[in-house]
Coordinates of C-alpha atoms and ligand atoms in Angstrom, one line a residue:
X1 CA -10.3 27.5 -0.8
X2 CA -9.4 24.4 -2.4
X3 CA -11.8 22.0 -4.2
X4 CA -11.3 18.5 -2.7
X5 CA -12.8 14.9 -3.4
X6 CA -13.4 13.0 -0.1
X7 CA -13.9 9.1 -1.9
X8 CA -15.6 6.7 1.1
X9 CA -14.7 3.0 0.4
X10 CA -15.6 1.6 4.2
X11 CA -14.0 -0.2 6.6
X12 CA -14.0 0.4 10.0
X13 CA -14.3 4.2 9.9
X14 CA -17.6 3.7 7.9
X15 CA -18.7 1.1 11.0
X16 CA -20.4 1.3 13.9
X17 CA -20.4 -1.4 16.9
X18 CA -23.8 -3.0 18.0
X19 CA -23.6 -2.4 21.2
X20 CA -25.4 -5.9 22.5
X21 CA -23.1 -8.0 20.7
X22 CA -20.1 -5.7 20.3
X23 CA -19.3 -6.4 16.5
X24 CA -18.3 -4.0 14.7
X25 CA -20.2 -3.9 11.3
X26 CA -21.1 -1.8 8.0
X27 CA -24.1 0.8 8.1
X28 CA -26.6 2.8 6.4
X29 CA -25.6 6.3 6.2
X30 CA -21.9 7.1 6.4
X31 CA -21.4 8.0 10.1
X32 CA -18.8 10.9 8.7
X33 CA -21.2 12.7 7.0
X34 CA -22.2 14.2 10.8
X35 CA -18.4 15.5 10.5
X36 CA -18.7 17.2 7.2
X37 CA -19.8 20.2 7.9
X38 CA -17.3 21.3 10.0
X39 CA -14.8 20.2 7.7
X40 CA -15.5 23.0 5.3
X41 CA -13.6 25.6 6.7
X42 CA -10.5 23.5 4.9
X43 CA -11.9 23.2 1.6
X44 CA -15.0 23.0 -0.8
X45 CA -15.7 19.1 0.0
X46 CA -17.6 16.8 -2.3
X47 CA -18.3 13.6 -1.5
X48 CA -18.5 10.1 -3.0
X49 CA -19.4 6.7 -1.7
X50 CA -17.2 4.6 -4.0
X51 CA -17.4 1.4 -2.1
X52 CA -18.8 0.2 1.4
X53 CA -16.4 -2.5 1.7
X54 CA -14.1 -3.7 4.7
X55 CA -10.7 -3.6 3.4
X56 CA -10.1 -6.9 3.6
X57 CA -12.8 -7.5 0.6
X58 CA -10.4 -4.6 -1.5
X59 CA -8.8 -6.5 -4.4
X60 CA -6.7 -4.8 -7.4
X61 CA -9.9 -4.3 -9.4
X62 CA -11.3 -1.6 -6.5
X63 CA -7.6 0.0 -6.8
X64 CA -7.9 0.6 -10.3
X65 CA -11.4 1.8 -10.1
X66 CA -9.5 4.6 -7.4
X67 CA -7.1 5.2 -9.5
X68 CA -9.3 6.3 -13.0
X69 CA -11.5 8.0 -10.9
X70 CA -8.7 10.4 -9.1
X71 CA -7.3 11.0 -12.9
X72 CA -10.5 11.9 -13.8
X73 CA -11.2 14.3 -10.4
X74 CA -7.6 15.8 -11.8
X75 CA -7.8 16.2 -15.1
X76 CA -11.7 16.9 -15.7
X77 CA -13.3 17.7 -12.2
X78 CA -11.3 20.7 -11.4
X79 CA -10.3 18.7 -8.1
X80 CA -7.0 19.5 -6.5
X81 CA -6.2 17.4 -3.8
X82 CA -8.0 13.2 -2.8
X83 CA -9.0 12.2 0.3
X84 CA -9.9 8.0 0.5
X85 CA -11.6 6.5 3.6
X86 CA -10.5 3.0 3.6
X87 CA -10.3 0.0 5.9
X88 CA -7.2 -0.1 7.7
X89 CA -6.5 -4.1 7.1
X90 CA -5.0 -3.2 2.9
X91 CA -4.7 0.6 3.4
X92 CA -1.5 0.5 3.2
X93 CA -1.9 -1.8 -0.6
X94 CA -4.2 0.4 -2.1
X95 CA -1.8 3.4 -1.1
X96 CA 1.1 1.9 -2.9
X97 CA -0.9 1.3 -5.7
X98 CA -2.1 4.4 -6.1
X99 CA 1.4 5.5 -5.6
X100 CA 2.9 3.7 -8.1
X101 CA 0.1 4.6 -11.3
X102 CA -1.6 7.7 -10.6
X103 CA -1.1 10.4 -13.5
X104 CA -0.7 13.5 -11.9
X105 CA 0.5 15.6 -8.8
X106 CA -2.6 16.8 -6.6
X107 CA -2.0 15.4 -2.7
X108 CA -3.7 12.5 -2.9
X109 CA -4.4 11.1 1.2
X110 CA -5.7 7.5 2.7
X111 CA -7.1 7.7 5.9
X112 CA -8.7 5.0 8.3
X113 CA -9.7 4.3 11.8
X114 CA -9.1 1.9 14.6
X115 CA -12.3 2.4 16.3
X116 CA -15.7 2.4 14.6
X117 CA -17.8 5.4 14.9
X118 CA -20.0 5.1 18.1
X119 CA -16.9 3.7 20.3
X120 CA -15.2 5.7 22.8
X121 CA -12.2 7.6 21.4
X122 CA -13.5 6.9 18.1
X123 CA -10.4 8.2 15.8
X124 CA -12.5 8.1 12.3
X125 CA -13.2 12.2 12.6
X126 CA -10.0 13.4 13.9
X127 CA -7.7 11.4 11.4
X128 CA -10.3 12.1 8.5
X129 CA -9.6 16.4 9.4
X130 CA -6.3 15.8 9.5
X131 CA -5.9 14.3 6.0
X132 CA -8.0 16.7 4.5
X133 CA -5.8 19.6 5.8
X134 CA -3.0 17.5 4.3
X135 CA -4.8 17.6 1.2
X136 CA -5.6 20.8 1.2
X137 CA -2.0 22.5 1.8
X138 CA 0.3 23.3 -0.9
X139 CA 3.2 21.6 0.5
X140 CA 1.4 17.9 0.1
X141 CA 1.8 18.8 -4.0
X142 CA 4.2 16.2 -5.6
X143 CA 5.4 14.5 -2.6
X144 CA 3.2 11.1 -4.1
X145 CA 0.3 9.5 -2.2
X146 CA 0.3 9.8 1.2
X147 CA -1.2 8.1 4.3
X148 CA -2.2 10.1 7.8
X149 CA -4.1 9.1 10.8
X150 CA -2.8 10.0 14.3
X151 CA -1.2 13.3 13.8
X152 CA 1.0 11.5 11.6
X153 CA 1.7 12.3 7.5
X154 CA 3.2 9.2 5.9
X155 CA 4.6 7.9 2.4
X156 CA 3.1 4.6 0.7
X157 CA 5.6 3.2 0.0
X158 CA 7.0 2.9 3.2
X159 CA 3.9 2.7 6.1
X160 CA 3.2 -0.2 7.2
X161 CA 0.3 -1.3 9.9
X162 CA 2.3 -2.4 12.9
X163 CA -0.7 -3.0 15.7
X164 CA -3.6 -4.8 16.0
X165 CA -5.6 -2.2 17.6
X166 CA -3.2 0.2 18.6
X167 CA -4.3 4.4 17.2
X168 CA -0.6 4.5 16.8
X169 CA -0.6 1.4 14.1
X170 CA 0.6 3.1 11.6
X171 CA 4.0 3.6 11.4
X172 CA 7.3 3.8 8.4
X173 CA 10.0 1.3 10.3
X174 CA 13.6 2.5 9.5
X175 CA 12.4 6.1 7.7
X176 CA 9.5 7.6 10.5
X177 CA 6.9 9.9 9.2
X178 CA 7.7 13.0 6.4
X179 CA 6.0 15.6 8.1
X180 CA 2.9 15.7 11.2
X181 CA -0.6 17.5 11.5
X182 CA -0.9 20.0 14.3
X183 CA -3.8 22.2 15.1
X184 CA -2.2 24.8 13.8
X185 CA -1.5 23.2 10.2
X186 CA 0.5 20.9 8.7
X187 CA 4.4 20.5 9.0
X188 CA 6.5 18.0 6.5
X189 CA 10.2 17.3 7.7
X190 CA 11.2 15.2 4.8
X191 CA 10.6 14.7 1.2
X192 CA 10.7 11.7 -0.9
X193 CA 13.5 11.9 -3.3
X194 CA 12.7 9.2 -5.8
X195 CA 8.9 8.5 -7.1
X196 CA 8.3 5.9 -9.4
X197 CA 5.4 5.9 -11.6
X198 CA 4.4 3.2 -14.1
X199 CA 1.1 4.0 -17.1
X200 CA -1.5 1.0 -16.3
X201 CA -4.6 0.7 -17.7
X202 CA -5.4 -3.0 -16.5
X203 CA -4.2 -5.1 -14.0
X204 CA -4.3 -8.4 -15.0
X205 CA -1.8 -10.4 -13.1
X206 CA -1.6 -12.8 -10.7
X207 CA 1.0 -12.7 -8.4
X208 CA 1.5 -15.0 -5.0
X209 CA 3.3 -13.9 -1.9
X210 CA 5.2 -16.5 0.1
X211 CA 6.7 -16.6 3.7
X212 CA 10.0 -18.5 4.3
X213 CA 10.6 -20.4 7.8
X214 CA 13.2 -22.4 9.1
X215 CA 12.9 -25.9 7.0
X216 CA 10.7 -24.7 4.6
X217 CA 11.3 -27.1 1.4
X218 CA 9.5 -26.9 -2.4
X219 CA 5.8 -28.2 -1.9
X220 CA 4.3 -24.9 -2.2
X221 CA 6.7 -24.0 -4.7
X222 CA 5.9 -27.0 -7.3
X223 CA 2.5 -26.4 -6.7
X224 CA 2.6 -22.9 -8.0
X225 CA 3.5 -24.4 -11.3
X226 CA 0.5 -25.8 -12.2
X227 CA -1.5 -22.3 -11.2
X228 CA -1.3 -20.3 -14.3
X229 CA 0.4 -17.3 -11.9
X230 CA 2.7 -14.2 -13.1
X231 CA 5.1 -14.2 -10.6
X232 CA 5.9 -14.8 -6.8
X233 CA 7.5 -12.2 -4.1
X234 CA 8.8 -14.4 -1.4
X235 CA 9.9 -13.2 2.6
X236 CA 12.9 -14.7 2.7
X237 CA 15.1 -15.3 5.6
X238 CA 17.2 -12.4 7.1
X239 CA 19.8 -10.5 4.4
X240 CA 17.8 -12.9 1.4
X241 CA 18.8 -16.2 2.2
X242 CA 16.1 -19.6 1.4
X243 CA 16.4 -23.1 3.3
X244 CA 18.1 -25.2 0.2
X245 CA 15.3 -27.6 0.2
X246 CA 13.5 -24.5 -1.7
X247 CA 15.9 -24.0 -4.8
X248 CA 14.4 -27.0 -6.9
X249 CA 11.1 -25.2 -6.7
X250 CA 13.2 -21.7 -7.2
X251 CA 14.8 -23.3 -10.3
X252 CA 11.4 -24.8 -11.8
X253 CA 9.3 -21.3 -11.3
X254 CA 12.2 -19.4 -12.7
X255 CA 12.8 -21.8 -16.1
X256 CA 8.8 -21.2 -16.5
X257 CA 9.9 -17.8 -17.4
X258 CA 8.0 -16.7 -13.6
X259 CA 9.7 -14.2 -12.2
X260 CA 10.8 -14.8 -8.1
X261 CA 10.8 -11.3 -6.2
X262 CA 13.0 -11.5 -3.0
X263 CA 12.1 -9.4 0.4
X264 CA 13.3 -9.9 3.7
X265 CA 10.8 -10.9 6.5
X266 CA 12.7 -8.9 8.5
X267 CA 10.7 -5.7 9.9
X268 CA 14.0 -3.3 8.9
X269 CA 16.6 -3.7 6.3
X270 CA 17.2 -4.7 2.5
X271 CA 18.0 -7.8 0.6
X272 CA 21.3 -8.7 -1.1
X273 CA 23.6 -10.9 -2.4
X274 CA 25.8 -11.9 0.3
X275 CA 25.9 -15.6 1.6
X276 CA 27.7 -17.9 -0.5
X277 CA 26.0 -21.4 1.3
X278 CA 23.8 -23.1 -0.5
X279 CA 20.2 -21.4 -0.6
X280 CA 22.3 -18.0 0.3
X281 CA 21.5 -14.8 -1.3
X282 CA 24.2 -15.1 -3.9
X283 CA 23.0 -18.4 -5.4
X284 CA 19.5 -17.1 -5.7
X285 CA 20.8 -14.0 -7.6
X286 CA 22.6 -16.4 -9.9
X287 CA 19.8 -18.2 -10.1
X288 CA 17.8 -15.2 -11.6
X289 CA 16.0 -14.3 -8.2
X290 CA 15.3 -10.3 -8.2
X291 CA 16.5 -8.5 -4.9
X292 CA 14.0 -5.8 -3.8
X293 CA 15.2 -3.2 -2.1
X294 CA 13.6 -2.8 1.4
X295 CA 9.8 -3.0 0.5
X296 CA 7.7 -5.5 3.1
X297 CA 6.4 -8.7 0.8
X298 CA 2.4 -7.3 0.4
X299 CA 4.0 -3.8 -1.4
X300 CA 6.4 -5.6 -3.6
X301 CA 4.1 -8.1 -4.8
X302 CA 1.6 -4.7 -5.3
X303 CA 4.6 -3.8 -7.4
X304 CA 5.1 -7.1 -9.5
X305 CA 1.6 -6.9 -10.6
X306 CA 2.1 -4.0 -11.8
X307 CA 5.3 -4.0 -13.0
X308 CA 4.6 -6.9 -15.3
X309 CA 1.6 -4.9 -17.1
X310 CA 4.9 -3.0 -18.5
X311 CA 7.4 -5.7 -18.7
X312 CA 8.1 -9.3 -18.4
X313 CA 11.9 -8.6 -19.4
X314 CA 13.9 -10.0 -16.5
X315 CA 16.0 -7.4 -16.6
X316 CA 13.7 -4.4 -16.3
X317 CA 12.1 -5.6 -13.4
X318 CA 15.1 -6.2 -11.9
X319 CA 15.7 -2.4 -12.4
X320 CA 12.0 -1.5 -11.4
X321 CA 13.0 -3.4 -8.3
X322 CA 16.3 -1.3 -7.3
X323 CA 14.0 1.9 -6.7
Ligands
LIG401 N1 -10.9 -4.7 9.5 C1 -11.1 -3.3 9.2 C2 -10.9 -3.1 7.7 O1 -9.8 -3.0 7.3 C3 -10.1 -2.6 10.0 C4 -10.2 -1.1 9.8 O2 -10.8 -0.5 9.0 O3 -9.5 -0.4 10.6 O4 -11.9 -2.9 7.0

C-alpha cells in the first residue's frame, strides 16, 4: 500500500452547520477524522492539520507553505501521493499554484465539499475517498495536480467552480474531466500533454485582476499607478477586445514597465489579435498587451505572480503565457 499525506486546510468540508441558526462554521475536531479509518484500505494515511481556514482567507503565502511542505513529503517523508482538503471558494487557485511550482511527480489531489459535515448529503466523505484512491493509483503519476470531487478527476489548470451550491460545481468548460472515480477504481480518459513548471522559492508580487464591461474607461487603470503593483491580468471583452476609453490607462501601466495580461471574460475560448478598431485586440498587442491563451482571469493572474519571480522580460512572459 501506498504511503499518503492527507493535508486539512478547512473550508466547508472541515464545517459543520449550527443547526438553530443554520450557519455553517469552523469546528474543533476535524469532522473527517470519523472517515479515516475506513479510508485505510487505500493507503497508509497520515494526517496533518495545516490550516483551519475558509478558502476565502487562503492567500499566496498558505500556497507556498503547501507547496514546501509537499516537496518535503516527496523528497524526505517517503510520501507518494497528496491529498489537500480545502475550501471550495479558491480551490481551484491554490491548485494552479501548486500546479505550476511543485518539484516533483507523486499525484498530488484537492478536494472540497459543498455541504458541511452534519448536512444531509453531506459530500465532504465521499469526494475526500475518492481523491485518495486518485492519489493512491499509479496512473495519477505525472499527470500534474489534480482536483476531484463528484466522481470527477480534473486538471488545475483548467477546473473552474461553475455553481453556487451545486455538488456538480466543478467542472473544465471546453476540455471536461481527464478521467472519473468509480467504485471499482479509477479510470483517466485523457492526459495532459503540456505541463509547465516554474522553480519559486518566494512569492512576492502583487498582481491585480480587472473585469472589462461595456463603457468601462481608465479610472481604475490610473489609479493602479500609484499602487506599487507587478502587473495586472484583465477579462477583456469577447476575442480580447477593451472599450477605447481604457488604452490611456493601457498605455500608462505598460510605459511603467507593468506588464497587462489579457483573458477573455468569456466562459469558453482564447484571446487574440484580431479586431483592428480602436481598443481591438490588435492595438493592444501592439501596444505590448500579453495574450493568454484560454486561462479564466483568477488562474492567469496565479500565473503572473509567479511568473514574474522568474522574469520581468516582456518577452518571456509573453512565452510563459502561450502554454
Ligand atoms: N466558502 C467555503 C470555502 O471556500 C466554501 C467551501 O468550502 O465549499 O471555504
Amino acid at each position: 500500500m501506498k504511503n499518503i499525506l492527507l493535508l486539512h486546510t478547512g473550508g466547508t468540508i472541515a464545517m459543520k452547520e449550527d443547526k438553530e441558526s443554520g450557519a455553517v462554521g469552523q469546528v474543533g475536531n476535524h469532522p473527517l477524522n470519523e472517515a479515516l479509518s475506513s479510508l485505510s484500505e487505500y493507503g497508509n494515511i497520515m494526517t496533518e492539520d495545516v490550516f483551519n481556514l475558509p478558502s476565502p482567507h487562503i492567500t499566496s503565502k498558505e500556497m507556498l507553505i503547501l507547496k514546501n511542505r509537499i516537496e518535503k513529503a516527496a523528497n524526505n517523508d517517503n510520501i507518494e501521493g497528496v491529498v489537500i482538503t480545502h475550501g471550495t471558494d479558491t480551490l481551484e487557485e491554490t491548485a494552479y499554484f501548486l500546479d505550476l511550482t511543485i518539484q516533483s511527480t507523486i499525484p498530488v489531489v484537492l478536494t472540497g465539499a459543498m455541504r458541511s459535515s452534519n448536512e444531509v448529503g453531506s459530500d465532504g466523505p465521499y469526494n475526500l475517498l475518492s481523491s485518495i484512491k486518485v492519489a493512491a493509483s499509479d496512473d495519477a503519476v505525472g499527470k500534474g495536480v489534480l482536483v476531484v470531487l463528484n466522481d470527477e478527476i480534473h486538471t488545475a489548470k483548467n477546473v473552474t467552480k461553475t455553481h453556487t451550491s451545486n455538488v456538480a460545481t466543478f467542472q473544465s468548460p471546453q476540455y471536461g474531466p481527464v478521467g472519473i472515480v468509480t467504485k471499482r477504481g479509477v479510470s483517466f480518459h485523457h492526459a495532459p500533454i503540456h505541463r509547465e513548471n516554474f522553480v519559486i522559492t518566494n512569492v512576492s508580487k502583487k498582481v491585480m485582476l480587472l473585469k472589462a464591461y461595456a463603457g468601462m474607461d481608465s479610472t481604475l487603470l490610473t489609479t493602479l499607478l500609484d499602487m506599487d503593483i507587478d502587473g495586472v491580468v484583465i477579462e477583456a471583452l469577447g476575442q480580447g477586445n477593451l472599450p477605447p476609453a481604457m488604452i490611456n490607462g493601457i498605455t500608462a501601466l505598460l510605459k511603467q514597465n507593468i506588464p497587462v495580461v489579457l483573458v477573455s471574460r468569456c466562459f469558453n475560448g482564447i484571446v487574440q489579435d484580431i479586431y483592428g478598431y480602436e481598443g481591438g485586440g490588435r492595438q493592444l498587442k501592439d501596444l505590448g498587451c500579453i495574450f493568454s491563451n484560454g486561462l479564466s482571469g483568477q488562474k492567469a493572474r496565479i500565473k503572473l505572480m509567479i511568473a514574474l519571480e522568474q522574469t520581468v522580460d516582456f518577452k518571456e512572459l509573453q512565452e510563459a503565457f502561450l502554454n
